[in-house]
mmCIF file of C-alpha atoms in Angstrom:
data_model
loop_
_atom_site.group_PDB
_atom_site.id
_atom_site.type_symbol
_atom_site.label_atom_id
_atom_site.label_comp_id
_atom_site.label_asym_id
_atom_site.label_seq_id
_atom_site.Cartn_x
_atom_site.Cartn_y
_atom_site.Cartn_z
ATOM 1 C CA MET Q 1 58.915 28.857 -97.405
ATOM 2 C CA PRO Q 2 55.175 28.198 -97.968
ATOM 3 C CA ASP Q 3 53.001 31.248 -98.482
ATOM 4 C CA ASP Q 4 50.735 30.406 -95.541
ATOM 5 C CA LEU Q 5 53.661 30.884 -93.212
ATOM 6 C CA LEU Q 6 54.363 34.424 -94.468
ATOM 7 C CA GLY Q 7 52.795 37.391 -92.813
ATOM 8 C CA PRO Q 8 51.293 40.395 -94.569
ATOM 9 C CA HIS Q 9 54.668 42.097 -94.721
ATOM 10 C CA GLY Q 10 56.493 39.041 -95.927
ATOM 11 C CA ARG Q 11 57.887 38.159 -92.562
ATOM 12 C CA ALA Q 12 58.024 34.546 -91.569
ATOM 13 C CA LEU Q 13 55.574 33.477 -88.919
ATOM 14 C CA ARG Q 14 56.807 31.109 -86.280
ATOM 15 C CA ARG Q 15 54.509 28.642 -84.654
ATOM 16 C CA PRO Q 16 54.556 29.246 -80.928
ATOM 17 C CA ARG Q 17 56.479 26.596 -79.125
ATOM 18 C CA ARG Q 18 54.882 24.923 -76.132
ATOM 19 C CA ARG Q 19 57.090 25.360 -73.213
ATOM 20 C CA GLY Q 20 56.800 22.852 -70.439
ATOM 21 C CA ARG Q 21 57.760 23.486 -66.854
ATOM 22 C CA ARG Q 22 60.278 21.549 -64.944
ATOM 23 C CA HIS Q 23 58.889 19.264 -62.268
ATOM 24 C CA PRO Q 24 61.354 17.793 -59.822
ATOM 25 C CA GLY Q 25 61.275 14.034 -59.677
ATOM 26 C CA ALA Q 26 62.490 11.675 -57.016
ATOM 27 C CA PRO Q 27 66.078 12.114 -55.866
ATOM 28 C CA GLY Q 28 68.470 10.690 -58.378
ATOM 29 C CA GLU Q 29 65.891 10.548 -61.191
ATOM 30 C CA GLY Q 30 66.474 14.027 -62.569
ATOM 31 C CA ALA Q 31 63.734 16.420 -63.591
ATOM 32 C CA ALA Q 32 60.635 15.268 -65.419
ATOM 33 C CA ARG Q 33 59.166 17.448 -68.156
ATOM 34 C CA VAL Q 34 55.483 18.209 -67.684
ATOM 35 C CA ASP Q 35 53.595 19.495 -70.716
ATOM 36 C CA HIS Q 36 50.941 22.127 -70.784
ATOM 37 C CA PRO Q 37 47.907 21.269 -68.647
ATOM 38 C CA ARG Q 38 45.798 20.913 -71.800
ATOM 39 C CA SER Q 39 47.965 18.082 -72.997
ATOM 40 C CA ARG Q 40 46.281 14.690 -72.864
ATOM 41 C CA ARG Q 41 49.447 12.882 -72.066
ATOM 42 C CA TRP Q 42 49.535 11.261 -68.616
ATOM 43 C CA HIS Q 43 52.536 11.939 -66.432
ATOM 44 C CA PRO Q 44 52.700 9.774 -63.305
ATOM 45 C CA GLN Q 45 53.717 11.527 -60.122
ATOM 46 C CA PRO Q 46 56.882 10.376 -58.406
ATOM 47 C CA LEU Q 47 56.390 7.824 -55.640
ATOM 48 C CA PRO Q 48 57.058 8.876 -52.061
ATOM 49 C CA HIS Q 49 60.440 7.991 -50.697
ATOM 50 C CA GLY Q 50 62.047 7.638 -47.291
ATOM 51 C CA PRO Q 51 59.735 7.527 -44.232
ATOM 52 C CA CYS Q 52 56.804 8.630 -46.372
ATOM 53 C CA ALA Q 53 57.264 5.624 -48.637
ATOM 54 C CA ALA Q 54 57.275 3.258 -45.648
ATOM 55 C CA ALA Q 55 54.127 4.855 -44.233
ATOM 56 C CA ALA Q 56 52.399 4.697 -47.616
ATOM 57 C CA ALA Q 57 53.338 1.038 -48.036
ATOM 58 C CA ALA Q 58 52.059 0.191 -44.548
ATOM 59 C CA TRP Q 59 48.791 2.011 -45.235
ATOM 60 C CA ALA Q 60 48.337 0.224 -48.569
ATOM 61 C CA ALA Q 61 49.035 -3.158 -46.965
ATOM 62 C CA ARG Q 62 46.607 -2.660 -44.071
ATOM 63 C CA PRO Q 63 43.964 -5.371 -43.669
ATOM 64 C CA ARG Q 64 40.640 -4.335 -45.078
ATOM 65 C CA LEU Q 65 37.240 -5.776 -44.482
ATOM 66 C CA PRO Q 66 34.868 -6.208 -47.385
ATOM 67 C CA ARG Q 67 32.337 -3.446 -47.778
ATOM 68 C CA GLY Q 68 29.491 -5.559 -46.437
ATOM 69 C CA GLU Q 69 31.440 -6.591 -43.352
ATOM 70 C CA CYS Q 70 32.402 -2.961 -42.612
ATOM 71 C CA GLN Q 71 28.768 -1.912 -42.749
ATOM 72 C CA SER Q 72 27.786 -4.855 -40.558
ATOM 73 C CA ALA Q 73 30.455 -3.966 -37.973
ATOM 74 C CA ALA Q 74 29.285 -0.333 -37.961
ATOM 75 C CA ARG Q 75 25.687 -1.416 -37.418
ATOM 76 C CA GLN Q 76 26.738 -3.693 -34.569
ATOM 77 C CA ARG Q 77 28.657 -0.852 -32.891
ATOM 78 C CA ALA Q 78 25.699 1.488 -33.248
ATOM 79 C CA ALA Q 79 23.336 -1.139 -31.827
ATOM 80 C CA SER Q 80 25.713 -1.770 -28.926
ATOM 81 C CA GLN Q 81 25.892 1.950 -28.150
ATOM 82 C CA ARG Q 82 22.109 2.257 -28.242
ATOM 83 C CA GLY Q 83 21.771 -0.748 -25.945
ATOM 84 C CA ALA Q 84 24.290 0.700 -23.480
ATOM 85 C CA SER Q 85 22.476 4.036 -23.542
ATOM 86 C CA VAL Q 86 19.122 2.397 -22.807
ATOM 87 C CA THR Q 87 20.638 0.261 -20.037
ATOM 88 C CA GLY Q 88 22.301 3.297 -18.477
ATOM 89 C CA GLY Q 89 19.077 5.292 -18.600
ATOM 90 C CA VAL Q 90 17.068 2.522 -16.959
ATOM 91 C CA ALA Q 91 19.728 2.017 -14.270
ATOM 92 C CA LEU Q 92 19.809 5.748 -13.543
ATOM 93 C CA ALA Q 93 16.025 5.840 -13.209
ATOM 94 C CA VAL Q 94 16.108 2.862 -10.831
ATOM 95 C CA PHE Q 95 18.805 4.576 -8.795
ATOM 96 C CA GLY Q 96 16.728 7.731 -8.474
ATOM 97 C CA GLY Q 97 13.615 5.833 -7.439
ATOM 98 C CA ALA Q 98 15.447 3.637 -4.927
ATOM 99 C CA ALA Q 99 17.229 6.654 -3.446
ATOM 100 C CA VAL Q 100 13.959 8.522 -2.884
ATOM 101 C CA VAL Q 101 12.385 5.437 -1.302
ATOM 102 C CA ASP Q 102 15.401 5.119 0.978
ATOM 103 C CA TRP Q 103 15.129 8.766 2.046
ATOM 104 C CA VAL Q 104 11.476 8.316 2.936
ATOM 105 C CA ALA Q 105 12.169 5.021 4.708
ATOM 106 C CA VAL Q 106 14.955 6.559 6.792
ATOM 107 C CA GLY Q 107 12.827 9.575 7.674
ATOM 108 C CA ARG Q 108 9.784 7.499 8.659
ATOM 109 C CA GLY Q 109 11.723 4.677 10.298
ATOM 110 C CA PHE Q 110 10.632 1.956 7.865
ATOM 111 C CA ARG Q 111 13.510 -0.448 8.419
ATOM 112 C CA GLY Q 112 12.236 -3.091 6.013
ATOM 113 C CA ALA Q 113 12.013 -0.637 3.115
ATOM 114 C CA GLU Q 114 15.420 0.763 4.015
ATOM 115 C CA TYR Q 115 17.004 -2.698 3.894
ATOM 116 C CA VAL Q 116 15.790 -3.045 0.300
ATOM 117 C CA ALA Q 117 16.111 0.489 -1.062
ATOM 118 C CA LYS Q 118 19.581 1.365 0.220
ATOM 119 C CA PRO Q 119 21.488 -1.493 -1.450
ATOM 120 C CA ALA Q 120 19.233 -1.271 -4.515
ATOM 121 C CA ALA Q 121 20.270 2.349 -5.060
ATOM 122 C CA LEU Q 122 23.991 1.530 -5.110
ATOM 123 C CA ALA Q 123 23.443 -1.605 -7.197
ATOM 124 C CA ALA Q 124 21.634 0.512 -9.808
ATOM 125 C CA LEU Q 125 24.434 3.068 -9.726
ATOM 126 C CA ILE Q 126 26.950 0.277 -10.355
ATOM 127 C CA ALA Q 127 24.886 -0.830 -13.367
ATOM 128 C CA TYR Q 128 24.776 2.775 -14.592
ATOM 129 C CA ALA Q 129 28.562 3.032 -14.416
ATOM 130 C CA ALA Q 130 29.148 -0.405 -15.941
ATOM 131 C CA ALA Q 131 26.906 0.436 -18.921
ATOM 132 C CA SER Q 132 29.565 2.880 -20.116
ATOM 133 C CA SER Q 133 33.314 2.713 -20.585
ATOM 134 C CA ALA Q 134 33.864 3.263 -16.869
ATOM 135 C CA SER Q 135 37.158 2.217 -15.354
ATOM 136 C CA ALA Q 136 37.439 -0.797 -13.091
ATOM 137 C CA TRP Q 137 38.450 1.539 -10.243
ATOM 138 C CA LEU Q 138 35.087 3.315 -10.395
ATOM 139 C CA VAL Q 139 33.167 0.044 -10.323
ATOM 140 C CA ALA Q 140 35.347 -1.139 -7.425
ATOM 141 C CA ALA Q 141 34.683 2.094 -5.503
ATOM 142 C CA LEU Q 142 30.928 1.667 -5.920
ATOM 143 C CA ALA Q 143 31.047 -2.019 -4.971
ATOM 144 C CA LEU Q 144 32.993 -1.198 -1.808
ATOM 145 C CA SER Q 145 30.508 1.566 -1.026
ATOM 146 C CA LEU Q 146 27.681 -0.931 -1.401
ATOM 147 C CA ALA Q 147 29.441 -3.254 1.034
ATOM 148 C CA GLY Q 148 29.861 -0.367 3.469
ATOM 149 C CA ASP Q 149 26.168 0.506 3.192
ATOM 150 C CA VAL Q 150 25.140 -3.036 4.036
ATOM 151 C CA LEU Q 151 27.568 -3.328 6.952
ATOM 152 C CA LEU Q 152 26.486 -0.040 8.520
ATOM 153 C CA MET Q 153 22.808 -0.735 7.908
ATOM 154 C CA LEU Q 154 22.641 -4.014 9.812
ATOM 155 C CA PRO Q 155 21.257 -3.898 13.363
ATOM 156 C CA PHE Q 156 24.365 -5.342 15.016
ATOM 157 C CA GLU Q 157 27.579 -3.373 15.463
ATOM 158 C CA LEU Q 158 29.776 -3.461 12.352
ATOM 159 C CA PHE Q 159 31.019 0.112 12.411
ATOM 160 C CA VAL Q 160 34.722 -0.649 11.927
ATOM 161 C CA PRO Q 161 34.221 -3.085 8.994
ATOM 162 C CA GLY Q 162 31.864 -0.588 7.356
ATOM 163 C CA LEU Q 163 34.390 2.180 7.916
ATOM 164 C CA ALA Q 164 37.098 0.009 6.346
ATOM 165 C CA ALA Q 165 34.925 -0.680 3.285
ATOM 166 C CA PHE Q 166 34.349 3.031 2.691
ATOM 167 C CA LEU Q 167 38.038 3.778 3.295
ATOM 168 C CA LEU Q 168 38.953 1.342 0.508
ATOM 169 C CA ALA Q 169 36.248 2.922 -1.658
ATOM 170 C CA HIS Q 170 37.948 6.302 -1.280
ATOM 171 C CA VAL Q 171 41.283 4.746 -2.237
ATOM 172 C CA ALA Q 172 39.635 3.342 -5.377
ATOM 173 C CA TYR Q 173 38.194 6.776 -6.175
ATOM 174 C CA VAL Q 174 41.654 8.337 -5.876
ATOM 175 C CA ALA Q 175 42.983 5.715 -8.295
ATOM 176 C CA ALA Q 176 40.073 6.378 -10.669
ATOM 177 C CA PHE Q 177 40.701 10.140 -10.728
ATOM 178 C CA ARG Q 178 44.452 9.820 -11.389
ATOM 179 C CA SER Q 179 44.825 13.525 -10.701
ATOM 180 C CA PRO Q 180 48.260 15.183 -10.849
ATOM 181 C CA ALA Q 181 50.053 14.670 -7.549
ATOM 182 C CA LEU Q 182 51.264 18.258 -7.214
ATOM 183 C CA ARG Q 183 47.827 19.762 -7.827
ATOM 184 C CA THR Q 184 46.288 17.276 -5.402
ATOM 185 C CA MET Q 185 48.773 18.199 -2.676
ATOM 186 C CA VAL Q 186 48.118 21.908 -3.200
ATOM 187 C CA LEU Q 187 44.342 21.444 -2.970
ATOM 188 C CA LEU Q 188 44.768 19.210 0.058
ATOM 189 C CA VAL Q 189 45.697 22.301 2.093
ATOM 190 C CA PRO Q 190 42.233 23.963 2.037
ATOM 191 C CA VAL Q 191 40.581 20.573 2.516
ATOM 192 C CA ALA Q 192 42.734 19.941 5.592
ATOM 193 C CA ILE Q 193 41.876 23.386 6.967
ATOM 194 C CA VAL Q 194 38.255 22.222 7.136
ATOM 195 C CA ALA Q 195 38.800 18.536 7.950
ATOM 196 C CA VAL Q 196 41.384 18.797 10.735
ATOM 197 C CA PRO Q 197 39.361 20.930 13.215
ATOM 198 C CA LEU Q 198 36.191 18.955 12.551
ATOM 199 C CA GLY Q 199 38.022 15.637 12.831
ATOM 200 C CA SER Q 200 39.697 16.719 16.053
ATOM 201 C CA ARG Q 201 36.340 17.613 17.547
ATOM 202 C CA VAL Q 202 34.873 14.229 16.595
ATOM 203 C CA VAL Q 203 37.898 12.206 17.730
ATOM 204 C CA GLY Q 204 37.926 14.017 21.052
ATOM 205 C CA ALA Q 205 34.307 13.019 21.613
ATOM 206 C CA ILE Q 206 34.915 9.289 21.019
ATOM 207 C CA ASP Q 207 34.787 7.485 24.357
ATOM 208 C CA GLU Q 208 36.099 4.178 23.041
ATOM 209 C CA ARG Q 209 39.776 4.843 22.406
ATOM 210 C CA ALA Q 210 40.108 1.836 20.094
ATOM 211 C CA LEU Q 211 37.933 3.648 17.530
ATOM 212 C CA ARG Q 212 40.117 6.744 17.361
ATOM 213 C CA PRO Q 213 42.894 5.412 15.064
ATOM 214 C CA PRO Q 214 40.427 4.088 12.432
ATOM 215 C CA VAL Q 215 38.506 7.372 12.458
ATOM 216 C CA ILE Q 216 41.693 9.448 12.127
ATOM 217 C CA THR Q 217 42.860 7.274 9.233
ATOM 218 C CA TYR Q 218 39.483 7.591 7.557
ATOM 219 C CA VAL Q 219 39.508 11.386 7.847
ATOM 220 C CA ALA Q 220 42.954 11.488 6.231
ATOM 221 C CA VAL Q 221 41.958 9.217 3.335
ATOM 222 C CA ILE Q 222 38.686 10.981 2.543
ATOM 223 C CA SER Q 223 40.532 14.320 2.606
ATOM 224 C CA VAL Q 224 42.918 13.006 -0.054
ATOM 225 C CA MET Q 225 39.947 11.786 -2.090
ATOM 226 C CA VAL Q 226 38.284 15.205 -1.961
ATOM 227 C CA ALA Q 227 41.528 16.934 -2.963
ATOM 228 C CA SER Q 228 41.963 14.468 -5.820
ATOM 229 C CA ALA Q 229 38.407 15.144 -6.998
ATOM 230 C CA LEU Q 230 39.002 18.900 -6.901
ATOM 231 C CA ALA Q 231 42.238 18.446 -8.855
ATOM 232 C CA TYR Q 232 40.378 16.375 -11.446
ATOM 233 C CA GLY Q 233 38.849 19.576 -12.780
ATOM 234 C CA ALA Q 234 35.232 18.464 -13.262
ATOM 235 C CA VAL Q 235 32.412 20.316 -11.521
ATOM 236 C CA ALA Q 236 30.494 17.088 -10.892
ATOM 237 C CA ALA Q 237 33.545 15.532 -9.241
ATOM 238 C CA ALA Q 238 33.992 18.560 -6.978
ATOM 239 C CA TRP Q 239 30.447 18.768 -5.664
ATOM 240 C CA GLY Q 240 30.181 14.982 -5.479
ATOM 241 C CA ALA Q 241 33.263 14.688 -3.278
ATOM 242 C CA VAL Q 242 32.239 17.620 -1.082
ATOM 243 C CA LEU Q 243 28.758 16.155 -0.530
ATOM 244 C CA PHE Q 244 30.264 12.741 0.219
ATOM 245 C CA MET Q 245 32.546 14.281 2.837
ATOM 246 C CA ALA Q 246 29.667 16.289 4.310
ATOM 247 C CA SER Q 247 27.621 13.104 4.643
ATOM 248 C CA ASP Q 248 30.436 11.296 6.456
ATOM 249 C CA ALA Q 249 31.101 14.279 8.710
ATOM 250 C CA LEU Q 250 27.443 14.369 9.677
ATOM 251 C CA ILE Q 251 27.515 10.625 10.420
ATOM 252 C CA ALA Q 252 30.476 11.096 12.757
ATOM 253 C CA TRP Q 253 28.951 14.138 14.449
ATOM 254 C CA ASN Q 254 25.597 12.434 14.918
ATOM 255 C CA ARG Q 255 27.210 9.273 16.290
ATOM 256 C CA PHE Q 256 29.916 10.653 18.566
ATOM 257 C CA VAL Q 257 29.191 14.312 19.350
ATOM 258 C CA ARG Q 258 25.460 15.042 19.472
ATOM 259 C CA ARG Q 259 22.326 13.409 18.115
ATOM 260 C CA LEU Q 260 20.424 15.438 15.537
ATOM 261 C CA ALA Q 261 16.861 14.503 14.636
ATOM 262 C CA TRP Q 262 17.169 15.595 11.025
ATOM 263 C CA ALA Q 263 20.608 14.061 10.463
ATOM 264 C CA PRO Q 264 19.688 10.575 9.112
ATOM 265 C CA VAL Q 265 17.730 11.909 6.121
ATOM 266 C CA VAL Q 266 20.304 14.585 5.286
ATOM 267 C CA ILE Q 267 23.066 11.987 5.565
ATOM 268 C CA MET Q 268 21.452 9.790 2.915
ATOM 269 C CA VAL Q 269 20.510 12.662 0.590
ATOM 270 C CA THR Q 270 24.031 14.085 0.564
ATOM 271 C CA TYR Q 271 25.509 10.598 0.267
ATOM 272 C CA HIS Q 272 23.468 9.580 -2.776
ATOM 273 C CA LEU Q 273 23.949 12.921 -4.517
ATOM 274 C CA GLY Q 274 27.668 12.772 -3.773
ATOM 275 C CA GLN Q 275 27.988 9.298 -5.255
ATOM 276 C CA LEU Q 276 26.023 10.413 -8.311
ATOM 277 C CA GLY Q 277 28.355 13.367 -8.815
ATOM 278 C CA LEU Q 278 31.458 11.181 -8.628
ATOM 279 C CA VAL Q 279 29.997 8.659 -11.071
ATOM 280 C CA THR Q 280 28.902 11.419 -13.455
ATOM 281 C CA ALA Q 281 32.435 12.797 -13.536
ATOM 282 C CA LEU Q 282 34.169 9.441 -13.967
ATOM 283 C CA ARG Q 283 31.650 7.597 -16.128
ATOM 284 C CA GLY Q 284 32.782 7.237 -19.718
ATOM 285 C CA PRO Q 285 30.644 7.821 -22.814
#
């Protein structure tokens, strides 16, 4: 044995053996020996198998855009979002201005200004909702509300068609909320506790019996809409629906029970704020 392998006491020195650790390979391939981490040898990892292999293959085979096209698509999305944000902000500002003009016009009796401002407010609110990822049901509800505003605003009697337009608007709002049925039915109980006595008082004061069935139907539908908004779970939806119902209740009271001098302005203020609350809750990003 060479002298350099002998220790000071003549004992043979053994070079330490590198011991690798066992690394399990893929099923059926046995165990692969992995050397010490300092080793420069490259040991490929086993490929995934089973469902993982299928997922990895699908991910590797996914269509990819070139780097330049990806950046261009991202810039286009960002520009589209900025444009929608600007459009929504402008539409909201127009809605606020038109609503205030309508309140003043109703309070002062300026019919010409009212004929312009009232539909302009709802048209701007439709643009505000459409500038986002709002559902078609929300846009339909606002469009039907706009039709109801125009029908009830005209000087000749179109009360029943206007009532029908708003009834369909409430149906569209219920479809837009898509609230759980059980929660809606539970919350319908407190809404009915308020709506039934008030509706009975209004219906009893209607002299023209042909108007009673449409009014009763309308009270039932708007009660379901309010319960659906409460079940939706958003604060804006709750106060929006409550203000909308308060506006309609005041319309009915002022028309059939007793005239109130301050009612027309309060009706429009609660109506516009109620619509804004519903749109705020349902409008997408």
